[in-house]
PDB file of C-alpha atoms and ligand atoms in Angstrom:
ATOM      1  CA  MET A   1     -15.680 -18.316  -6.854  1.00  0.00           C
ATOM      2  CA  GLY A   2     -15.834 -17.089 -10.443  1.00  0.00           C
ATOM      3  CA  ALA A   3     -12.716 -15.630 -11.982  1.00  0.00           C
ATOM      4  CA  HIS A   4     -13.777 -12.044 -11.356  1.00  0.00           C
ATOM      5  CA  THR A   5     -16.010 -12.283  -8.304  1.00  0.00           C
ATOM      6  CA  LEU A   6     -14.794 -11.624  -4.804  1.00  0.00           C
ATOM      7  CA  ASP A   7     -16.754 -13.760  -2.413  1.00  0.00           C
ATOM      8  CA  ARG A   8     -18.278 -12.070   0.666  1.00  0.00           C
ATOM      9  CA  ALA A   9     -17.726 -15.203   2.750  1.00  0.00           C
ATOM     10  CA  ALA A  10     -14.028 -15.129   1.836  1.00  0.00           C
ATOM     11  CA  VAL A  11     -13.734 -11.500   2.931  1.00  0.00           C
ATOM     12  CA  GLN A  12     -15.434 -12.354   6.208  1.00  0.00           C
ATOM     13  CA  ALA A  13     -13.118 -15.333   6.681  1.00  0.00           C
ATOM     14  CA  ALA A  14     -10.155 -12.948   6.250  1.00  0.00           C
ATOM     15  CA  THR A  15     -11.539 -10.507   8.829  1.00  0.00           C
ATOM     16  CA  ALA A  16     -12.139 -13.395  11.262  1.00  0.00           C
ATOM     17  CA  ARG A  17      -8.336 -13.562  11.594  1.00  0.00           C
ATOM     18  CA  CYS A  18      -8.322  -9.967  12.896  1.00  0.00           C
ATOM     19  CA  ALA A  19      -9.258  -8.491  16.281  1.00  0.00           C
ATOM     20  CA  CYS A  20     -10.442  -5.119  14.964  1.00  0.00           C
ATOM     21  CA  ILE A  21     -10.576  -5.036  11.170  1.00  0.00           C
ATOM     22  CA  GLY A  22     -14.081  -5.725   9.924  1.00  0.00           C
ATOM     23  CA  ARG A  23     -15.728  -5.536  13.365  1.00  0.00           C
ATOM     24  CA  ALA A  24     -17.260  -2.106  12.660  1.00  0.00           C
ATOM     25  CA  ALA A  25     -18.437  -2.803   9.102  1.00  0.00           C
ATOM     26  CA  VAL A  26     -17.601  -4.891   6.043  1.00  0.00           C
ATOM     27  CA  GLU A  27     -18.754  -4.047   2.536  1.00  0.00           C
ATOM     28  CA  VAL A  28     -17.954  -6.126  -0.534  1.00  0.00           C
ATOM     29  CA  HIS A  29     -18.731  -4.607  -3.929  1.00  0.00           C
ATOM     30  CA  GLU A  30     -18.585  -6.106  -7.360  1.00  0.00           C
ATOM     31  CA  ARG A  31     -17.943  -2.581  -8.647  1.00  0.00           C
ATOM     32  CA  VAL A  32     -17.718   0.765  -6.855  1.00  0.00           C
ATOM     33  CA  GLY A  33     -16.478   4.285  -7.627  1.00  0.00           C
ATOM     34  CA  SER A  34     -13.581   4.294  -5.174  1.00  0.00           C
ATOM     35  CA  THR A  35     -13.317   2.126  -2.048  1.00  0.00           C
ATOM     36  CA  ASN A  36     -11.630   5.096  -0.325  1.00  0.00           C
ATOM     37  CA  ASP A  37     -14.715   7.253  -0.913  1.00  0.00           C
ATOM     38  CA  ARG A  38     -17.009   4.520   0.350  1.00  0.00           C
ATOM     39  CA  ALA A  39     -14.896   3.924   3.506  1.00  0.00           C
ATOM     40  CA  LEU A  40     -14.939   7.677   4.196  1.00  0.00           C
ATOM     41  CA  GLU A  41     -18.733   7.703   3.881  1.00  0.00           C
ATOM     42  CA  LEU A  42     -18.993   4.772   6.292  1.00  0.00           C
ATOM     43  CA  ALA A  43     -16.737   6.472   8.857  1.00  0.00           C
ATOM     44  CA  ARG A  44     -18.592   9.786   8.526  1.00  0.00           C
ATOM     45  CA  GLY A  45     -21.817   7.845   9.010  1.00  0.00           C
ATOM     46  CA  GLY A  46     -20.507   6.574  12.365  1.00  0.00           C
ATOM     47  CA  ALA A  47     -18.734   3.297  11.527  1.00  0.00           C
ATOM     48  CA  GLY A  48     -15.852   2.739  13.942  1.00  0.00           C
ATOM     49  CA  GLU A  49     -12.185   1.962  13.389  1.00  0.00           C
ATOM     50  CA  GLY A  50     -11.493  -0.982  11.134  1.00  0.00           C
ATOM     51  CA  ALA A  51     -14.477  -0.521   8.806  1.00  0.00           C
ATOM     52  CA  LEU A  52     -13.503  -2.328   5.608  1.00  0.00           C
ATOM     53  CA  VAL A  53     -14.592  -1.851   2.007  1.00  0.00           C
ATOM     54  CA  VAL A  54     -13.463  -4.369  -0.625  1.00  0.00           C
ATOM     55  CA  ALA A  55     -14.224  -4.165  -4.325  1.00  0.00           C
ATOM     56  CA  ALA A  56     -13.625  -6.427  -7.304  1.00  0.00           C
ATOM     57  CA  ALA A  57     -13.336  -3.399  -9.615  1.00  0.00           C
ATOM     58  CA  GLN A  58     -13.433   0.399  -9.326  1.00  0.00           C
ATOM     59  CA  GLU A  59     -14.793   2.980 -11.728  1.00  0.00           C
ATOM     60  CA  ALA A  60     -12.927   5.957 -10.260  1.00  0.00           C
ATOM     61  CA  GLY A  61      -9.916   4.452  -8.477  1.00  0.00           C
ATOM     62  CA  ARG A  62      -7.509   7.117  -7.220  1.00  0.00           C
ATOM     63  CA  GLY A  63      -3.737   6.939  -6.927  1.00  0.00           C
ATOM     64  CA  ARG A  64      -1.211   9.154  -5.191  1.00  0.00           C
ATOM     65  CA  LEU A  65      -0.530  12.708  -6.386  1.00  0.00           C
ATOM     66  CA  GLY A  66      -3.965  13.016  -7.999  1.00  0.00           C
ATOM     67  CA  ARG A  67      -3.316  10.187 -10.433  1.00  0.00           C
ATOM     68  CA  ARG A  68      -5.889   7.695 -11.612  1.00  0.00           C
ATOM     69  CA  TRP A  69      -5.610   4.061 -10.406  1.00  0.00           C
ATOM     70  CA  ALA A  70      -6.604   1.635 -13.124  1.00  0.00           C
ATOM     71  CA  SER A  71      -8.877  -0.875 -11.395  1.00  0.00           C
ATOM     72  CA  PRO A  72      -9.937  -3.621 -13.810  1.00  0.00           C
ATOM     73  CA  PRO A  73     -11.613  -6.839 -12.614  1.00  0.00           C
ATOM     74  CA  GLY A  74      -9.151  -9.293 -11.101  1.00  0.00           C
ATOM     75  CA  GLY A  75      -7.381  -6.764  -8.886  1.00  0.00           C
ATOM     76  CA  LEU A  76      -7.892  -6.485  -5.147  1.00  0.00           C
ATOM     77  CA  TYR A  77      -9.061  -3.036  -4.079  1.00  0.00           C
ATOM     78  CA  LEU A  78      -9.704  -2.286  -0.435  1.00  0.00           C
ATOM     79  CA  SER A  79      -9.921   0.545   2.039  1.00  0.00           C
ATOM     80  CA  LEU A  80      -9.839   0.701   5.823  1.00  0.00           C
ATOM     81  CA  ALA A  81     -11.215   3.521   7.970  1.00  0.00           C
ATOM     82  CA  LEU A  82      -8.708   4.096  10.789  1.00  0.00           C
ATOM     83  CA  ARG A  83      -8.543   6.352  13.842  1.00  0.00           C
ATOM     84  CA  PRO A  84      -4.842   6.819  14.583  1.00  0.00           C
ATOM     85  CA  ASP A  85      -4.135   9.376  17.316  1.00  0.00           C
ATOM     86  CA  GLU A  86      -1.879  12.382  16.695  1.00  0.00           C
ATOM     87  CA  ALA A  87       1.070  10.707  18.446  1.00  0.00           C
ATOM     88  CA  MET A  88       0.821   7.721  16.133  1.00  0.00           C
ATOM     89  CA  LEU A  89       0.598   9.948  13.075  1.00  0.00           C
ATOM     90  CA  ARG A  90       3.844  11.645  14.135  1.00  0.00           C
ATOM     91  CA  ARG A  91       5.573   8.289  14.674  1.00  0.00           C
ATOM     92  CA  LEU A  92       5.454   6.638  11.221  1.00  0.00           C
ATOM     93  CA  PRO A  93       3.264   7.014   8.119  1.00  0.00           C
ATOM     94  CA  VAL A  94       0.450   4.464   8.255  1.00  0.00           C
ATOM     95  CA  THR A  95       0.901   4.184   4.477  1.00  0.00           C
ATOM     96  CA  LEU A  96       4.345   2.669   5.091  1.00  0.00           C
ATOM     97  CA  LEU A  97       2.700   0.003   7.260  1.00  0.00           C
ATOM     98  CA  GLY A  98       0.211  -0.590   4.450  1.00  0.00           C
ATOM     99  CA  GLY A  99       2.992  -1.174   1.920  1.00  0.00           C
ATOM    100  CA  LEU A 100       4.879  -3.495   4.264  1.00  0.00           C
ATOM    101  CA  ALA A 101       1.717  -5.476   5.081  1.00  0.00           C
ATOM    102  CA  VAL A 102       0.941  -5.853   1.362  1.00  0.00           C
ATOM    103  CA  LEU A 103       4.471  -7.046   0.649  1.00  0.00           C
ATOM    104  CA  GLU A 104       4.500  -9.513   3.540  1.00  0.00           C
ATOM    105  CA  GLY A 105       0.939 -10.681   2.821  1.00  0.00           C
ATOM    106  CA  VAL A 106       1.598 -11.250  -0.886  1.00  0.00           C
ATOM    107  CA  GLU A 107       4.868 -12.969   0.005  1.00  0.00           C
ATOM    108  CA  ALA A 108       3.086 -15.401   2.359  1.00  0.00           C
ATOM    109  CA  ALA A 109       0.391 -16.092  -0.245  1.00  0.00           C
ATOM    110  CA  LEU A 110       3.007 -16.733  -2.957  1.00  0.00           C
ATOM    111  CA  MET A 111       4.920 -19.088  -0.666  1.00  0.00           C
ATOM    112  CA  ALA A 112       1.719 -20.981   0.165  1.00  0.00           C
ATOM    113  CA  ALA A 113       1.002 -21.218  -3.579  1.00  0.00           C
ATOM    114  CA  GLY A 114       4.437 -22.774  -4.175  1.00  0.00           C
ATOM    115  CA  ARG A 115       5.914 -19.707  -5.883  1.00  0.00           C
ATOM    116  CA  PRO A 116       9.066 -18.949  -3.823  1.00  0.00           C
ATOM    117  CA  GLY A 117      10.848 -17.505  -6.859  1.00  0.00           C
ATOM    118  CA  ASP A 118       8.220 -14.776  -7.239  1.00  0.00           C
ATOM    119  CA  ALA A 119       8.160 -14.209  -3.466  1.00  0.00           C
ATOM    120  CA  ALA A 120      11.910 -13.516  -3.578  1.00  0.00           C
ATOM    121  CA  ASP A 121      11.359 -10.863  -6.260  1.00  0.00           C
ATOM    122  CA  LEU A 122       9.122  -8.667  -4.067  1.00  0.00           C
ATOM    123  CA  ALA A 123      10.430  -5.310  -2.878  1.00  0.00           C
ATOM    124  CA  LEU A 124       9.221  -2.080  -1.333  1.00  0.00           C
ATOM    125  CA  LYS A 125       9.782   1.031  -3.374  1.00  0.00           C
ATOM    126  CA  TRP A 126       9.854   4.087  -1.157  1.00  0.00           C
ATOM    127  CA  PRO A 127       7.549   5.440   0.064  1.00  0.00           C
ATOM    128  CA  ASN A 128       5.079   2.557  -0.126  1.00  0.00           C
ATOM    129  CA  ASP A 129       4.793   0.913  -3.545  1.00  0.00           C
ATOM    130  CA  VAL A 130       5.202  -2.844  -3.772  1.00  0.00           C
ATOM    131  CA  HIS A 131       7.201  -4.066  -6.744  1.00  0.00           C
ATOM    132  CA  LEU A 132       7.545  -7.528  -8.237  1.00  0.00           C
ATOM    133  CA  ALA A 133      10.688  -8.082 -10.308  1.00  0.00           C
ATOM    134  CA  GLY A 134      11.136  -4.325 -10.647  1.00  0.00           C
ATOM    135  CA  ARG A 135       7.604  -3.457 -11.763  1.00  0.00           C
ATOM    136  CA  LYS A 136       4.758  -2.022  -9.717  1.00  0.00           C
ATOM    137  CA  LEU A 137       2.395  -4.621  -8.294  1.00  0.00           C
ATOM    138  CA  ALA A 138       0.578  -2.592  -5.655  1.00  0.00           C
ATOM    139  CA  GLY A 139       0.053   0.950  -4.421  1.00  0.00           C
ATOM    140  CA  VAL A 140      -1.106   2.572  -1.211  1.00  0.00           C
ATOM    141  CA  LEU A 141      -3.112   5.759  -0.809  1.00  0.00           C
ATOM    142  CA  GLY A 142      -3.682   7.357   2.603  1.00  0.00           C
ATOM    143  CA  GLU A 143      -6.255  10.159   2.851  1.00  0.00           C
ATOM    144  CA  LEU A 144      -6.301  12.022   6.153  1.00  0.00           C
ATOM    145  CA  SER A 145      -9.101  14.234   7.409  1.00  0.00           C
ATOM    146  CA  HIS A 146     -10.322  15.349  10.825  1.00  0.00           C
ATOM    147  CA  ASP A 147     -13.733  15.293  12.436  1.00  0.00           C
ATOM    148  CA  ALA A 148     -15.146  15.677  15.945  1.00  0.00           C
ATOM    149  CA  GLN A 149     -13.529  12.368  16.991  1.00  0.00           C
ATOM    150  CA  GLY A 150     -10.072  13.468  15.802  1.00  0.00           C
ATOM    151  CA  PRO A 151      -7.984  12.183  12.881  1.00  0.00           C
ATOM    152  CA  LEU A 152      -9.667   9.903  10.349  1.00  0.00           C
ATOM    153  CA  LEU A 153      -7.352   8.103   7.989  1.00  0.00           C
ATOM    154  CA  VAL A 154      -8.702   6.158   5.044  1.00  0.00           C
ATOM    155  CA  LEU A 155      -6.048   3.728   3.894  1.00  0.00           C
ATOM    156  CA  GLY A 156      -6.529   2.360   0.389  1.00  0.00           C
ATOM    157  CA  LEU A 157      -4.633  -0.607  -1.025  1.00  0.00           C
ATOM    158  CA  GLY A 158      -4.683  -1.655  -4.668  1.00  0.00           C
ATOM    159  CA  ILE A 159      -3.003  -4.916  -5.716  1.00  0.00           C
ATOM    160  CA  ASN A 160      -2.889  -6.491  -9.182  1.00  0.00           C
ATOM    161  CA  VAL A 161      -3.574 -10.054  -8.042  1.00  0.00           C
ATOM    162  CA  GLU A 162      -5.624 -12.002 -10.584  1.00  0.00           C
ATOM    163  CA  THR A 163      -5.480  -9.215 -13.147  1.00  0.00           C
ATOM    164  CA  ALA A 164      -4.674 -10.455 -16.639  1.00  0.00           C
ATOM    165  CA  PRO A 165      -1.632  -8.480 -17.873  1.00  0.00           C
ATOM    166  CA  ASP A 166      -3.582  -7.307 -20.928  1.00  0.00           C
ATOM    167  CA  GLU A 167      -6.196  -5.749 -18.608  1.00  0.00           C
ATOM    168  CA  LEU A 168      -3.598  -3.172 -17.540  1.00  0.00           C
ATOM    169  CA  PRO A 169      -3.745   0.056 -19.562  1.00  0.00           C
ATOM    170  CA  GLY A 170      -1.190  -0.010 -22.393  1.00  0.00           C
ATOM    171  CA  GLU A 171       0.895   2.857 -21.006  1.00  0.00           C
ATOM    172  CA  LEU A 172       1.336   0.988 -17.696  1.00  0.00           C
ATOM    173  CA  ARG A 173       2.446  -2.340 -19.155  1.00  0.00           C
ATOM    174  CA  PRO A 174       6.186  -1.525 -19.195  1.00  0.00           C
ATOM    175  CA  ILE A 175       6.149  -0.383 -15.545  1.00  0.00           C
ATOM    176  CA  ALA A 176       3.362  -2.366 -13.856  1.00  0.00           C
ATOM    177  CA  THR A 177       2.814  -6.054 -13.290  1.00  0.00           C
ATOM    178  CA  THR A 178       0.325  -8.535 -11.840  1.00  0.00           C
ATOM    179  CA  LEU A 179       0.600 -11.813  -9.925  1.00  0.00           C
ATOM    180  CA  GLY A 180      -1.168 -13.279 -12.933  1.00  0.00           C
ATOM    181  CA  GLY A 181      -2.817 -15.972 -10.807  1.00  0.00           C
ATOM    182  CA  PRO A 182      -4.637 -17.623  -9.340  1.00  0.00           C
ATOM    183  CA  PRO A 183      -3.011 -18.993  -7.322  1.00  0.00           C
ATOM    184  CA  PRO A 184      -2.869 -17.094  -5.108  1.00  0.00           C
ATOM    185  CA  SER A 185      -6.415 -15.743  -5.292  1.00  0.00           C
ATOM    186  CA  ARG A 186      -7.492 -12.327  -4.052  1.00  0.00           C
ATOM    187  CA  ALA A 187      -9.127 -14.030  -1.054  1.00  0.00           C
ATOM    188  CA  GLU A 188      -5.838 -15.718  -0.138  1.00  0.00           C
ATOM    189  CA  VAL A 189      -3.889 -12.472  -0.444  1.00  0.00           C
ATOM    190  CA  LEU A 190      -6.523 -10.642   1.610  1.00  0.00           C
ATOM    191  CA  SER A 191      -6.472 -13.177   4.419  1.00  0.00           C
ATOM    192  CA  GLU A 192      -2.664 -12.962   4.678  1.00  0.00           C
ATOM    193  CA  LEU A 193      -2.622  -9.207   4.422  1.00  0.00           C
ATOM    194  CA  LEU A 194      -5.294  -8.049   6.887  1.00  0.00           C
ATOM    195  CA  PRO A 195      -3.936  -9.645  10.092  1.00  0.00           C
ATOM    196  CA  ARG A 196      -0.415  -8.525   9.165  1.00  0.00           C
ATOM    197  CA  PHE A 197      -1.558  -4.948   8.703  1.00  0.00           C
ATOM    198  CA  GLU A 198      -3.450  -5.049  11.990  1.00  0.00           C
ATOM    199  CA  ALA A 199      -0.386  -6.352  13.874  1.00  0.00           C
ATOM    200  CA  LEU A 200       1.850  -3.645  12.370  1.00  0.00           C
ATOM    201  CA  TYR A 201      -0.715  -0.947  13.154  1.00  0.00           C
ATOM    202  CA  GLN A 202      -1.082  -2.057  16.785  1.00  0.00           C
ATOM    203  CA  ALA A 203       2.709  -2.332  17.183  1.00  0.00           C
ATOM    204  CA  VAL A 204       3.209   1.253  15.998  1.00  0.00           C
ATOM    205  CA  ARG A 205       0.253   2.509  18.026  1.00  0.00           C
ATOM    206  CA  GLN A 206       1.957   1.049  21.101  1.00  0.00           C
ATOM    207  CA  GLY A 207       5.243   2.805  20.275  1.00  0.00           C
ATOM    208  CA  GLY A 208       6.997   0.013  18.356  1.00  0.00           C
ATOM    209  CA  GLY A 209       7.967   2.110  15.331  1.00  0.00           C
ATOM    210  CA  ALA A 210      11.682   1.274  15.282  1.00  0.00           C
ATOM    211  CA  GLU A 211      11.227  -2.446  14.730  1.00  0.00           C
ATOM    212  CA  VAL A 212       8.657  -1.858  11.971  1.00  0.00           C
ATOM    213  CA  LEU A 213      10.956   0.674  10.327  1.00  0.00           C
ATOM    214  CA  ALA A 214      13.810  -1.827  10.348  1.00  0.00           C
ATOM    215  CA  ARG A 215      11.551  -4.433   8.744  1.00  0.00           C
ATOM    216  CA  ALA A 216      10.467  -1.979   6.039  1.00  0.00           C
ATOM    217  CA  SER A 217      14.036  -0.756   5.369  1.00  0.00           C
ATOM    218  CA  ALA A 218      15.212  -4.330   4.933  1.00  0.00           C
ATOM    219  CA  ARG A 219      12.752  -4.692   2.028  1.00  0.00           C
ATOM    220  CA  MET A 220      13.905  -1.533   0.200  1.00  0.00           C
ATOM    221  CA  PRO A 221      16.739  -2.496  -2.149  1.00  0.00           C
ATOM    222  CA  VAL A 222      17.123   1.136  -3.201  1.00  0.00           C
ATOM    223  CA  LEU A 223      18.779   1.951   0.113  1.00  0.00           C
ATOM    224  CA  GLY A 224      22.512   2.228  -0.439  1.00  0.00           C
ATOM    225  CA  ARG A 225      22.075   3.030  -4.142  1.00  0.00           C
ATOM    226  CA  ARG A 226      22.236   6.227  -6.179  1.00  0.00           C
ATOM    227  CA  VAL A 227      18.882   7.839  -6.805  1.00  0.00           C
ATOM    228  CA  ARG A 228      17.257  10.734  -8.594  1.00  0.00           C
ATOM    229  CA  VAL A 229      14.318  12.135  -6.631  1.00  0.00           C
ATOM    230  CA  ARG A 230      11.696  14.351  -8.221  1.00  0.00           C
ATOM    231  CA  LEU A 231      10.421  16.731  -5.549  1.00  0.00           C
ATOM    232  CA  ALA A 232       7.540  19.166  -6.029  1.00  0.00           C
ATOM    233  CA  GLU A 233       9.769  22.013  -7.242  1.00  0.00           C
ATOM    234  CA  ARG A 234      13.125  20.437  -8.165  1.00  0.00           C
ATOM    235  CA  THR A 235      15.028  17.206  -8.727  1.00  0.00           C
ATOM    236  CA  ILE A 236      17.935  16.006  -6.590  1.00  0.00           C
ATOM    237  CA  GLU A 237      20.479  13.247  -7.052  1.00  0.00           C
ATOM    238  CA  GLY A 238      22.479  11.429  -4.418  1.00  0.00           C
ATOM    239  CA  LEU A 239      22.850   8.297  -2.350  1.00  0.00           C
ATOM    240  CA  ALA A 240      19.723   6.856  -0.705  1.00  0.00           C
ATOM    241  CA  ALA A 241      21.336   6.567   2.718  1.00  0.00           C
ATOM    242  CA  GLY A 242      18.405   5.213   4.743  1.00  0.00           C
ATOM    243  CA  LEU A 243      15.151   6.176   6.409  1.00  0.00           C
ATOM    244  CA  ASN A 244      14.943   8.484   9.409  1.00  0.00           C
ATOM    245  CA  ALA A 245      12.854   7.639  12.481  1.00  0.00           C
ATOM    246  CA  THR A 246       9.671   8.932  10.845  1.00  0.00           C
ATOM    247  CA  GLY A 247      10.106   7.048   7.577  1.00  0.00           C
ATOM    248  CA  ALA A 248      11.470   9.970   5.496  1.00  0.00           C
ATOM    249  CA  LEU A 249      14.119   9.108   2.895  1.00  0.00           C
ATOM    250  CA  LEU A 250      17.610  10.455   3.621  1.00  0.00           C
ATOM    251  CA  VAL A 251      19.529  11.372   0.482  1.00  0.00           C
ATOM    252  CA  ALA A 252      23.237  12.166   0.794  1.00  0.00           C
ATOM    253  CA  LEU A 253      24.175  14.794  -1.813  1.00  0.00           C
ATOM    254  CA  ALA A 254      27.554  15.102  -3.520  1.00  0.00           C
ATOM    255  CA  ASP A 255      28.327  18.342  -1.632  1.00  0.00           C
ATOM    256  CA  GLY A 256      28.058  16.566   1.732  1.00  0.00           C
ATOM    257  CA  ARG A 257      24.590  17.872   2.626  1.00  0.00           C
ATOM    258  CA  GLN A 258      21.747  15.524   3.425  1.00  0.00           C
ATOM    259  CA  GLU A 259      18.195  16.004   2.153  1.00  0.00           C
ATOM    260  CA  VAL A 260      15.270  14.678   4.175  1.00  0.00           C
ATOM    261  CA  VAL A 261      12.656  13.682   1.597  1.00  0.00           C
ATOM    262  CA  VAL A 262       9.096  13.403   2.863  1.00  0.00           C
ATOM    263  CA  ALA A 263       7.403  13.088  -0.542  1.00  0.00           C
ATOM    264  CA  GLY A 264       8.778  12.532  -4.020  1.00  0.00           C
ATOM    265  CA  ASP A 265       9.241  10.103  -6.886  1.00  0.00           C
ATOM    266  CA  VAL A 266      12.417   8.049  -6.553  1.00  0.00           C
ATOM    267  CA  GLU A 267      14.259   6.527  -9.474  1.00  0.00           C
ATOM    268  CA  GLU A 268      17.440   4.482  -9.216  1.00  0.00           C
ATOM    269  CA  VAL A 269      20.338   5.746 -11.310  1.00  0.00           C
ATOM    270  CA  GLY A 270      22.965   3.054 -10.639  1.00  0.00           C
ATOM    271  CA  GLN A 271      25.391   1.876  -7.992  1.00  0.00           C
ATOM    272  CA  PRO A 272      27.293   4.334  -5.721  1.00  0.00           C
TER     273      PRO A 272
HETATM  274  C1  LIG B 301      -0.695   4.742  -5.838  1.00  0.00           C
HETATM  275  O1  LIG B 301      -0.781   5.733  -6.567  1.00  0.00           O
HETATM  276  O2  LIG B 301       0.294   4.009  -5.897  1.00  0.00           O
HETATM  277  C2  LIG B 301      -1.762   4.435  -4.835  1.00  0.00           C
HETATM  278  C3  LIG B 301      -2.844   3.575  -5.406  1.00  0.00           C
HETATM  279  C4  LIG B 301      -3.933   3.227  -4.397  1.00  0.00           C
HETATM  280  C5  LIG B 301      -5.085   2.515  -5.054  1.00  0.00           C
HETATM  281  C6  LIG B 301      -6.093   2.032  -4.062  1.00  0.00           C
HETATM  282  S1  LIG B 301      -7.225   0.885  -4.780  1.00  0.00           S
HETATM  283  C7  LIG B 301      -8.200   0.945  -3.345  1.00  0.00           C
HETATM  284  C8  LIG B 301      -8.241   2.387  -2.895  1.00  0.00           C
HETATM  285  N1  LIG B 301      -9.297   3.110  -3.578  1.00  0.00           N
HETATM  286  C9  LIG B 301      -8.813   4.050  -4.377  1.00  0.00           C
HETATM  287  O3  LIG B 301      -9.502   4.818  -5.083  1.00  0.00           O
HETATM  288  N2  LIG B 301      -7.475   4.067  -4.343  1.00  0.00           N
HETATM  289  C10 LIG B 301      -6.974   3.088  -3.412  1.00  0.00           C
END
């Protein structure tokens, strides 16, 4: 495999470790606008749950909150078309499962590559970013729509795997990072990540949210620390006390009240 090509056979080998992912459709692109857009098109065209789009680079990668997602060659960019039912959507955000699967998949790939020190530096930053040594390594974007079959969730994952650090836009360099490999390669990360995501997704679909939530919470070092949270209209400060049963962040305020944060940007401001 060339430095910046993502081999179709490798993607298929990764999906062979899954029961559902990749059965409906697999697309591998050298370059695409956004894998989320392409997965949505596939699902709207009739592809079933688990349709997978992987790209080696994106021209119009999207991040959360309308931001752009820089997608230079070397990163791993993928989207899954999913059909969670309404009960599952109320249980836990599928994006949280995406973040946990990325963390655990990257961790396994780093361990296999003989990089336990880097594996130990991985963390989840609420709600679903994956950080390496305090800088952003990966992001998750869930886009929910509805059609005649019910909810359609396109889950997009972007991971800076083989990305050279100087390929990251200058303004991101202080806050973002890459694995800087290989090893591990994008194919190795993908083959660790997909079956893990599928197992988490099936566990939550079958009602196993509490165990998954405990696993995710255990990887969020911010819990128990003081945070500043930028909400849509205001900013709050307090103690990140934990996650509630649906994955929202509980922030204990100085006046004794507790805020339930469903969406916001969290920044640590020191120890309690
Ligand atoms: C974030 O803002 O942290 C989320 C970033 C999600 C990026 C991924 S890359 C694959 C998929 N396609 C996109 O356009 N975005 C997501």
